CSV table of C-alpha atoms and ligand atoms in Angstrom, one decimal:
chain,number,residue,atom,x,y,z
A,1,MET,CA,132.0,135.7,108.2
A,2,SER,CA,132.1,137.5,111.5
A,3,TYR,CA,131.8,141.1,112.6
A,4,VAL,CA,133.4,140.5,116.0
A,5,LYS,CA,136.4,142.7,116.7
A,6,GLY,CA,137.2,141.0,120.0
A,7,LEU,CA,136.3,141.1,123.7
A,8,LYS,CA,136.3,144.4,125.5
A,9,CYS,CA,136.4,145.2,129.3
A,10,ARG,CA,133.1,146.8,130.3
A,11,GLU,CA,135.0,149.0,132.8
A,12,CYS,CA,138.4,150.0,131.4
A,13,HIS,CA,137.7,149.2,127.8
A,14,ARG,CA,140.9,147.2,127.3
A,15,LEU,CA,140.7,144.8,124.3
A,16,TYR,CA,141.1,141.0,124.5
A,17,PRO,CA,141.2,138.3,121.7
A,18,THR,CA,138.1,136.2,121.0
A,19,GLU,CA,139.0,133.4,123.4
A,20,ALA,CA,137.5,131.7,126.5
A,21,LEU,CA,138.1,134.8,128.7
A,22,TYR,CA,135.5,136.6,130.8
A,23,VAL,CA,137.3,138.9,133.3
A,24,CYS,CA,139.7,141.8,132.7
A,25,GLU,CA,143.2,141.1,134.1
A,26,PHE,CA,143.7,144.7,135.0
A,27,CYS,CA,140.5,145.9,136.7
A,28,PHE,CA,138.5,142.6,137.1
A,29,GLY,CA,135.7,144.1,135.0
A,30,SER,CA,133.7,141.7,133.0
A,31,LEU,CA,134.3,141.3,129.3
A,32,GLU,CA,131.8,141.9,126.5
A,33,VAL,CA,131.8,141.1,122.8
A,34,ASP,CA,132.8,144.1,120.6
A,35,TYR,CA,131.4,144.3,117.1
A,36,ASP,CA,132.2,146.4,114.0
A,37,TYR,CA,128.8,148.0,113.7
A,38,ASP,CA,129.7,150.0,110.5
A,39,ARG,CA,130.3,146.7,108.7
A,40,ILE,CA,127.2,145.1,110.2
A,41,LYS,CA,125.1,148.2,109.0
A,42,ALA,CA,126.3,147.6,105.5
A,43,ALA,CA,125.4,143.9,105.7
A,44,VAL,CA,122.0,143.7,107.4
A,45,SER,CA,118.6,144.8,106.5
A,46,ARG,CA,115.0,144.0,107.5
A,47,GLU,CA,114.5,142.1,104.3
A,48,LYS,CA,117.6,139.9,104.8
A,49,ILE,CA,116.6,139.1,108.4
A,50,GLU,CA,113.0,138.2,107.3
A,51,LYS,CA,114.4,135.8,104.7
A,52,GLY,CA,116.5,134.0,107.4
A,53,PRO,CA,115.8,130.8,109.3
A,54,LYS,CA,112.9,130.9,111.8
A,55,SER,CA,115.2,130.7,114.8
A,56,ILE,CA,117.7,132.9,116.6
A,57,TRP,CA,120.1,132.4,113.7
A,58,ARG,CA,118.2,134.9,111.5
A,59,TYR,CA,120.2,137.4,113.6
A,60,ARG,CA,123.5,135.6,113.1
A,61,ASP,CA,125.3,138.7,111.9
A,62,LEU,CA,124.8,140.2,115.4
A,63,LEU,CA,126.0,137.0,117.2
A,64,PRO,CA,129.5,136.2,118.2
A,65,ILE,CA,130.3,133.1,116.2
A,66,ASP,CA,132.9,132.8,113.4
A,67,GLY,CA,131.4,130.1,111.1
A,68,ALA,CA,127.9,128.6,110.6
A,69,PRO,CA,125.9,127.7,113.7
A,70,THR,CA,126.3,124.1,114.7
A,71,VAL,CA,124.0,123.8,117.7
A,72,GLY,CA,120.4,124.8,118.5
A,73,PHE,CA,119.0,125.1,114.9
A,74,HIS,CA,115.5,125.5,116.2
A,75,ALA,CA,116.0,127.7,119.3
A,76,GLY,CA,114.0,131.0,119.5
A,77,PHE,CA,111.5,132.6,117.1
A,78,THR,CA,108.8,132.0,119.7
A,79,PRO,CA,105.4,133.6,119.6
A,80,LEU,CA,104.8,137.3,120.5
A,81,PHE,CA,101.1,138.1,120.6
A,82,ARG,CA,98.5,140.5,121.7
A,83,ALA,CA,97.1,139.4,125.1
A,84,GLU,CA,93.5,140.7,124.7
A,85,ASN,CA,92.1,138.8,127.7
A,86,LEU,CA,94.9,139.6,130.1
A,87,GLY,CA,94.9,143.2,128.8
A,88,ARG,CA,91.2,143.5,129.5
A,89,GLU,CA,91.7,142.1,133.0
A,90,LEU,CA,94.5,144.6,133.7
A,91,GLY,CA,92.8,147.5,131.9
A,92,MET,CA,95.6,147.7,129.3
A,93,LYS,CA,94.9,148.7,125.7
A,94,GLU,CA,98.0,147.2,124.1
A,95,LEU,CA,99.5,144.3,126.0
A,96,TYR,CA,101.7,141.7,124.5
A,97,LEU,CA,103.3,138.5,125.7
A,98,LYS,CA,106.6,137.2,124.4
A,99,ASP,CA,106.3,133.5,125.1
A,100,ASP,CA,109.5,131.5,125.6
A,101,SER,CA,107.7,128.9,127.6
A,102,VAL,CA,107.6,127.1,124.2
A,103,CYS,CA,111.2,127.6,123.2
A,104,HIS,CA,112.9,124.6,121.5
A,105,PRO,CA,114.1,122.2,122.8
A,106,THR,CA,113.7,122.7,126.6
A,107,LEU,CA,110.9,125.2,127.0
A,108,SER,CA,112.8,128.2,128.4
A,109,PHE,CA,114.7,131.2,127.0
A,110,LYS,CA,117.9,129.5,128.1
A,111,ASP,CA,117.8,127.5,124.8
A,112,ARG,CA,118.8,130.8,123.1
A,113,VAL,CA,121.9,131.4,125.1
A,114,VAL,CA,123.0,127.8,125.1
A,115,ALA,CA,122.7,127.5,121.3
A,116,VAL,CA,125.2,130.4,121.0
A,117,ALA,CA,127.4,129.2,123.9
A,118,LEU,CA,127.8,125.6,122.6
A,119,THR,CA,128.4,126.7,119.0
A,120,LYS,CA,131.1,129.0,120.3
A,121,ALA,CA,132.5,126.3,122.6
A,122,LYS,CA,132.9,124.0,119.6
A,123,GLU,CA,134.6,126.8,117.6
A,124,LEU,CA,137.1,127.3,120.5
A,125,GLY,CA,137.8,123.5,120.5
A,126,PHE,CA,136.1,122.4,123.7
A,127,SER,CA,134.8,118.9,124.0
A,128,THR,CA,133.4,119.2,127.5
A,129,VAL,CA,130.8,121.8,128.5
A,130,ALA,CA,129.5,122.7,132.0
A,131,CYS,CA,127.2,125.2,133.8
A,132,ALA,CA,126.1,126.5,137.1
A,133,SER,CA,122.3,126.6,136.9
A,134,THR,CA,119.2,127.7,138.8
A,135,GLY,CA,117.3,125.1,136.8
A,136,ASN,CA,116.5,126.0,133.2
A,137,LEU,CA,120.1,126.3,132.1
A,138,ALA,CA,120.7,122.7,133.5
A,139,GLY,CA,118.0,121.3,131.1
A,140,SER,CA,119.1,123.3,128.1
A,141,VAL,CA,122.8,122.5,128.4
A,142,SER,CA,122.0,118.8,129.1
A,143,ALA,CA,119.8,118.5,126.1
A,144,GLN,CA,121.8,120.5,123.6
A,145,ALA,CA,125.1,119.1,124.6
A,146,ALA,CA,123.6,115.6,124.3
A,147,TRP,CA,122.5,116.4,120.7
A,148,ALA,CA,126.0,117.9,120.0
A,149,GLY,CA,127.8,114.9,121.4
A,150,LEU,CA,129.7,116.9,124.1
A,151,ASN,CA,130.7,115.8,127.5
A,152,ARG,CA,128.5,117.6,130.0
A,153,PHE,CA,128.8,118.6,133.7
A,154,ILE,CA,125.8,120.3,135.2
A,155,PHE,CA,125.8,121.9,138.7
A,156,ILE,CA,122.6,122.7,140.5
A,157,PRO,CA,121.5,123.6,144.1
A,158,ALA,CA,120.4,120.4,145.8
A,159,ASP,CA,116.9,121.8,146.6
A,160,LEU,CA,115.8,122.3,142.9
A,161,GLU,CA,112.2,121.4,141.7
A,162,LEU,CA,111.7,117.8,140.6
A,163,GLY,CA,110.7,119.0,137.1
A,164,LYS,CA,114.1,120.7,136.6
A,165,VAL,CA,116.0,117.7,138.0
A,166,VAL,CA,114.2,115.2,135.7
A,167,GLY,CA,114.3,117.7,132.9
A,168,SER,CA,118.1,117.6,133.0
A,169,LEU,CA,118.8,114.1,134.2
A,170,THR,CA,116.9,112.4,131.4
A,171,TYR,CA,119.5,113.7,128.9
A,172,ALA,CA,122.2,111.8,130.8
A,173,PRO,CA,124.6,114.5,131.8
A,174,ASN,CA,126.9,114.3,134.9
A,175,LEU,CA,124.4,116.1,137.1
A,176,VAL,CA,125.9,117.4,140.4
A,177,ALA,CA,123.6,118.6,143.2
A,178,VAL,CA,125.5,120.9,145.5
A,179,GLU,CA,124.5,121.4,149.1
A,180,GLY,CA,124.0,125.1,149.0
A,181,ASN,CA,122.2,127.8,147.1
A,182,TYR,CA,122.9,129.0,143.6
A,183,ASP,CA,125.6,131.5,144.8
A,184,ASP,CA,127.4,128.6,146.5
A,185,VAL,CA,127.1,126.6,143.3
A,186,ASN,CA,128.5,129.5,141.2
A,187,ARG,CA,131.4,130.1,143.5
A,188,LEU,CA,132.4,126.4,143.4
A,189,CYS,CA,132.0,126.3,139.6
A,190,ALA,CA,134.4,129.3,139.2
A,191,GLU,CA,137.0,127.3,141.1
A,192,ILE,CA,136.4,124.2,139.0
A,193,ALA,CA,136.4,126.3,135.8
A,194,ALA,CA,139.9,127.5,136.7
A,195,ARG,CA,141.1,123.9,137.0
A,196,TYR,CA,139.9,122.1,133.9
A,197,ARG,CA,139.8,123.0,130.2
A,198,TRP,CA,136.0,122.9,130.1
A,199,ALA,CA,133.6,125.4,128.6
A,200,PHE,CA,131.5,126.7,131.5
A,201,VAL,CA,128.7,128.4,129.5
A,202,ASN,CA,128.0,131.0,132.1
A,203,ILE,CA,131.5,131.5,133.4
A,204,ASN,CA,134.4,131.4,131.0
A,205,ILE,CA,132.2,131.4,127.9
A,206,ARG,CA,129.8,134.0,129.5
A,207,PRO,CA,130.6,136.9,127.1
A,208,TYR,CA,129.4,134.8,124.1
A,209,TYR,CA,126.6,133.0,126.0
A,210,ALA,CA,125.1,136.3,127.2
A,211,GLU,CA,124.8,137.6,123.6
A,212,GLY,CA,122.3,134.9,122.9
A,213,SER,CA,119.8,136.8,125.1
A,214,LYS,CA,119.8,139.7,122.6
A,215,THR,CA,117.7,137.5,120.2
A,216,TYR,CA,114.8,137.8,122.6
A,217,GLY,CA,114.8,141.6,122.2
A,218,TYR,CA,115.4,141.4,118.4
A,219,GLU,CA,112.3,139.1,118.0
A,220,VAL,CA,110.2,141.5,120.1
A,221,MET,CA,111.0,144.3,117.7
A,222,GLU,CA,110.7,142.3,114.5
A,223,GLN,CA,107.4,140.8,115.6
A,224,LEU,CA,105.9,144.1,116.6
A,225,GLY,CA,106.5,145.2,113.0
A,226,TRP,CA,110.1,146.6,113.5
A,227,LYS,CA,109.1,148.7,116.4
A,228,THR,CA,110.1,148.9,120.1
A,229,PRO,CA,107.3,148.7,122.7
A,230,ARG,CA,106.9,151.6,125.2
A,231,HIS,CA,107.3,149.3,128.2
A,232,VAL,CA,109.0,145.9,128.8
A,233,VAL,CA,108.7,143.9,132.0
A,234,VAL,CA,111.8,141.5,132.3
A,235,PRO,CA,112.5,138.9,134.9
A,236,VAL,CA,115.9,139.3,136.6
A,237,ALA,CA,118.2,136.5,138.0
A,238,SER,CA,121.8,137.5,137.1
A,239,GLY,CA,120.4,140.5,135.2
A,240,SER,CA,121.9,139.4,131.9
A,241,LEU,CA,118.6,139.0,130.0
A,242,LEU,CA,117.5,142.5,130.9
A,243,VAL,CA,120.9,144.1,130.0
A,244,LYS,CA,120.8,142.3,126.6
A,245,ILE,CA,117.2,143.2,125.7
A,246,TRP,CA,118.2,146.9,126.3
A,247,LYS,CA,121.4,146.3,124.2
A,248,ALA,CA,119.3,144.7,121.4
A,249,PHE,CA,116.9,147.6,121.2
A,250,ASN,CA,119.8,150.1,121.0
A,251,GLU,CA,121.7,148.0,118.4
A,252,PHE,CA,118.6,147.9,116.1
A,253,LYS,CA,118.3,151.7,116.5
A,254,LYS,CA,122.0,152.2,115.7
A,255,LEU,CA,121.6,149.9,112.6
A,256,GLY,CA,118.5,151.8,111.4
A,257,LEU,CA,116.3,148.7,111.8
A,258,VAL,CA,113.9,150.5,114.1
A,259,ASP,CA,113.3,154.3,114.4
A,260,GLU,CA,113.2,154.6,118.2
A,261,ALA,CA,114.7,152.8,121.1
A,262,ASP,CA,112.9,154.6,123.9
A,263,SER,CA,111.4,151.7,125.7
A,264,LYS,CA,111.2,151.8,129.5
A,265,ILE,CA,112.7,148.6,131.0
A,266,TYR,CA,111.3,147.2,134.3
A,267,ALA,CA,113.1,144.6,136.4
A,268,ALA,CA,110.8,142.0,138.0
A,269,GLN,CA,112.1,140.0,141.0
A,270,ALA,CA,110.7,137.9,143.8
A,271,GLU,CA,110.6,139.8,147.1
A,272,GLY,CA,112.5,136.9,148.7
A,273,CYS,CA,115.4,137.6,146.3
A,274,SER,CA,115.4,141.2,145.2
A,275,PRO,CA,118.8,142.7,145.4
A,276,VAL,CA,118.3,144.8,142.3
A,277,VAL,CA,115.0,146.2,143.6
A,278,THR,CA,116.6,147.1,146.9
A,279,ALA,CA,119.5,148.9,145.2
A,280,PHE,CA,117.1,150.7,142.9
A,281,ARG,CA,114.9,151.9,145.8
A,282,GLU,CA,117.9,153.0,147.9
A,283,LYS,CA,119.3,154.8,144.8
A,284,SER,CA,122.6,152.9,145.3
A,285,ASP,CA,125.0,151.7,142.6
A,286,ILE,CA,126.2,148.9,144.9
A,287,LEU,CA,124.2,145.7,145.2
A,288,LYS,CA,124.1,144.0,148.6
A,289,PRO,CA,124.0,140.2,148.2
A,290,VAL,CA,121.1,138.5,149.8
A,291,LYS,CA,120.2,134.9,150.8
A,292,PRO,CA,117.4,133.9,148.5
A,293,LYS,CA,114.1,132.7,150.0
A,294,THR,CA,111.4,132.4,147.3
A,295,ILE,CA,109.5,129.8,145.3
A,296,ALA,CA,110.9,131.5,142.2
A,297,LYS,CA,114.0,129.4,142.2
A,298,SER,CA,114.9,130.1,138.5
A,299,LEU,CA,115.5,133.7,139.6
A,300,ALA,CA,117.1,133.0,143.0
A,301,ILE,CA,120.5,134.6,142.5
A,302,GLY,CA,121.4,136.6,145.6
A,303,ASN,CA,124.5,138.1,144.2
A,304,PRO,CA,123.7,138.8,140.5
A,305,ALA,CA,126.8,139.1,138.2
A,306,ASP,CA,125.1,141.6,135.9
A,307,GLY,CA,123.1,143.4,138.6
A,308,PRO,CA,125.0,146.8,138.4
A,309,TYR,CA,124.6,146.7,134.6
A,310,ALA,CA,120.9,145.9,134.9
A,311,LEU,CA,120.5,148.9,137.2
A,312,ASP,CA,122.3,151.1,134.6
A,313,ALA,CA,119.9,149.9,131.9
A,314,ILE,CA,116.8,150.4,134.0
A,315,LYS,CA,117.8,153.9,134.9
A,316,ALA,CA,119.0,154.9,131.4
A,317,SER,CA,115.6,153.7,130.0
A,318,GLY,CA,113.5,155.5,132.6
A,319,GLY,CA,112.1,152.3,133.9
A,320,ARG,CA,112.2,150.9,137.5
A,321,ALA,CA,112.6,147.8,139.5
A,322,GLU,CA,109.8,146.1,141.4
A,323,CYS,CA,109.2,142.9,143.3
A,324,VAL,CA,106.3,140.7,144.3
A,325,THR,CA,105.6,138.2,147.1
A,326,ASP,CA,105.3,134.4,146.7
A,327,PRO,CA,101.5,134.5,147.0
A,328,GLU,CA,101.5,137.2,144.3
A,329,ILE,CA,103.7,135.0,142.1
A,330,ILE,CA,101.2,132.1,142.4
A,331,GLU,CA,98.4,134.5,141.6
A,332,GLY,CA,100.3,135.7,138.5
A,333,ILE,CA,100.7,132.2,137.2
A,334,LYS,CA,97.0,131.5,137.7
A,335,ILE,CA,95.9,134.8,136.1
A,336,LEU,CA,98.0,134.0,133.0
A,337,ALA,CA,96.6,130.5,132.8
A,338,ARG,CA,93.0,131.6,133.3
A,339,THR,CA,93.1,134.5,130.8
A,340,GLU,CA,95.5,133.5,128.1
A,341,GLY,CA,95.7,129.7,128.4
A,342,ILE,CA,99.4,129.7,129.1
A,343,PHE,CA,101.0,127.8,132.0
A,344,THR,CA,104.2,129.6,132.9
A,345,GLU,CA,106.7,128.7,135.6
A,346,THR,CA,107.4,130.9,138.7
A,347,ALA,CA,109.5,133.4,136.7
A,348,GLY,CA,106.5,134.1,134.5
A,349,GLY,CA,104.4,134.5,137.6
A,350,VAL,CA,106.9,137.1,138.8
A,351,THR,CA,106.7,139.1,135.5
A,352,VAL,CA,102.9,138.9,135.3
A,353,ALA,CA,102.4,139.9,138.9
A,354,THR,CA,105.0,142.7,138.7
A,355,ALA,CA,103.4,144.1,135.5
A,356,LYS,CA,100.0,144.0,137.3
A,357,LYS,CA,101.5,146.0,140.2
A,358,LEU,CA,103.2,148.5,137.8
A,359,ILE,CA,99.9,149.0,135.9
A,360,GLU,CA,97.8,149.3,139.1
A,361,THR,CA,100.1,151.9,140.6
A,362,GLY,CA,100.2,153.9,137.4
A,363,ALA,CA,103.9,153.4,136.6
A,364,ILE,CA,102.9,151.8,133.3
A,365,PRO,CA,100.0,153.9,131.8
A,366,LYS,CA,97.1,151.9,130.5
A,367,HIS,CA,97.0,153.4,127.0
A,368,GLU,CA,100.7,152.6,126.2
A,369,SER,CA,102.1,149.4,124.7
A,370,CYS,CA,103.7,146.9,127.0
A,371,VAL,CA,105.4,143.5,126.6
A,372,ILE,CA,105.5,141.1,129.4
A,373,CYS,CA,108.3,138.5,129.2
A,374,VAL,CA,107.3,134.9,129.8
A,375,THR,CA,110.6,133.0,129.9
A,376,GLY,CA,109.8,129.4,131.2
A,377,ASN,CA,107.2,126.6,131.3
A,378,GLY,CA,105.0,125.8,134.2
A,379,LEU,CA,105.2,122.0,133.9
A,380,LYS,CA,108.7,122.3,135.4
A,381,THR,CA,107.6,124.0,138.6
A,382,GLN,CA,104.4,122.2,139.4
A,383,GLU,CA,105.0,122.2,143.1
A,384,ALA,CA,104.7,126.0,143.2
A,385,VAL,CA,101.0,125.8,142.3
A,386,SER,CA,99.9,122.3,143.0
A,387,GLU,CA,98.4,123.2,146.4
A,388,HIS,CA,96.7,126.3,145.1
A,389,ILE,CA,94.6,125.1,142.2
A,390,GLY,CA,92.0,122.9,143.8
A,391,LYS,CA,91.6,119.2,143.1
A,392,PRO,CA,89.7,117.1,140.5
A,393,TYR,CA,86.2,116.0,141.3
A,394,GLN,CA,86.3,112.4,142.3
A,395,ILE,CA,83.3,110.3,141.0
A,396,LYS,CA,82.2,106.8,140.4
A,397,PRO,CA,82.0,105.9,136.7
A,398,THR,CA,78.3,106.6,136.5
A,399,VAL,CA,76.2,109.5,135.2
A,400,GLU,CA,74.4,109.5,138.5
A,401,SER,CA,77.6,110.0,140.5
A,402,PHE,CA,78.8,112.7,138.0
A,403,GLU,CA,75.6,114.7,138.3
A,404,LYS,CA,75.3,114.3,142.1
A,405,THR,CA,78.9,115.3,142.7
A,406,LEU,CA,79.1,118.2,140.3
A,407,ARG,CA,75.7,119.6,141.3
A,408,THR,CA,76.6,119.6,145.0
A,409,GLU,CA,80.3,120.5,144.8
A,410,ALA,CA,80.7,122.8,141.8
A,411,LYS,CA,79.0,126.1,141.6
A,412,ILE,CA,78.0,125.8,138.0
A,413,LYS,CA,75.4,128.1,136.5
A,414,GLU,CA,72.0,126.5,136.1
A,415,ASP,CA,71.8,127.1,132.3
A,416,VAL,CA,74.9,124.9,131.8
A,417,TRP,CA,72.7,121.9,133.0
A,418,GLN,CA,70.3,122.3,130.1
A,419,THR,CA,69.6,118.8,128.7
A,420,ARG,CA,69.3,118.0,125.0
B,1,LIG,C1,117.6,132.3,133.9
B,1,LIG,C2,116.2,132.7,133.8
B,1,LIG,C3,115.9,134.1,133.8
B,1,LIG,C4,116.8,135.2,134.0
B,1,LIG,O1,118.0,135.2,133.5
B,1,LIG,P1,119.2,136.2,133.8
B,1,LIG,O2,119.7,136.5,132.4
B,1,LIG,O3,120.2,135.4,134.6
B,1,LIG,O4,118.7,137.4,134.5
B,1,LIG,C5,114.5,134.4,133.6
B,1,LIG,N1,113.6,133.5,133.4
B,1,LIG,C6,113.9,132.1,133.5
B,1,LIG,C7,112.8,131.2,133.3
B,1,LIG,C8,115.2,131.7,133.6
B,1,LIG,O5,115.5,130.4,133.6
B,2,LIG,ZN1,139.3,146.3,132.7
């Protein structure tokens, strides 16, 4: 059972069949999945969703697959929780974290999009899948295609973090490190995609793949008790996640599953790769591509495919775009770890630091609800923080050495040393 009508050009609205297509032949606009919302409205309800599987597939009626899901049965349905400690630190009354650093199976929100993309790729008859990745997509396609028994080609920039390389290579894909940045990788992959009958999840399967990101937004609403938050801070690489969270909020409103979709959406980028922020500040509809230079490699896309649509969503929602420096990103990672016990990767450092900035400047009022998106796991980007978190105390295996070293080197309060 599917409610998909077909693909539709985002620019000229021409219709296309549900195939491995992604660009309009007439105007070169990108294609998007088109649904029959009247029929979906008759079929879905809060109760039906609540009875569904504890994964992205509880929202299956709003995803672009024809049959039952066949890949990624446990992706999604990650925790959303009140961040009391971080809230206190930032002076926020109602702060929440949506934590995809524990998404199954590869610890980033990319597991959602890949579950949808590979299920669709199988429906379309592909036996080989591929992707151009900034890191997390590489791991997720490698893992989920391994499980699904699909041939897999993974293309990454050659300077990726070790954790991302190992986190892909272990699943035995054909991992290709390209000498260049992500935008070079992506351009090469577009040429390769035109040559072979492969499903490139973020190129020729992109319309379906991108829909998987909506589940992050659906979960935020369901987990808040079928409500939208007043503010959401979203990391931006290609801009797809941001666009789809906005779409998810508006779909639930249209379907009567939430009363309001009046959230303000904020784009968070690293200063060293902030084309969306620059366009927002210059009040321009045109994004100028940049050469990325930041530790936030998962967000290092200098020419974001969905950048213009992200700008539209930010503006339509009344939000804004903001960026932070590499030292601020490191501080964001450390604040989140120290207050909430969560180790996020650089992208999470970007959203936490950007949220902090937006709160401190008054853009996000302290008495209104706010969700910060945490989209990836810190164990994959250890080099970002390893030089900034101190070192373990080195001691001999004796109590004497322990006490001597800790008493001289660590500034521990005297009452901690109370003996029994
Ligand atoms: C890919 C990625 C994003 C952003 O994705 P887009 O949809 O391309 O904007 C955010 N966070 C992490 C950790 C990612 O890997
Ligand atoms: Zn078109």
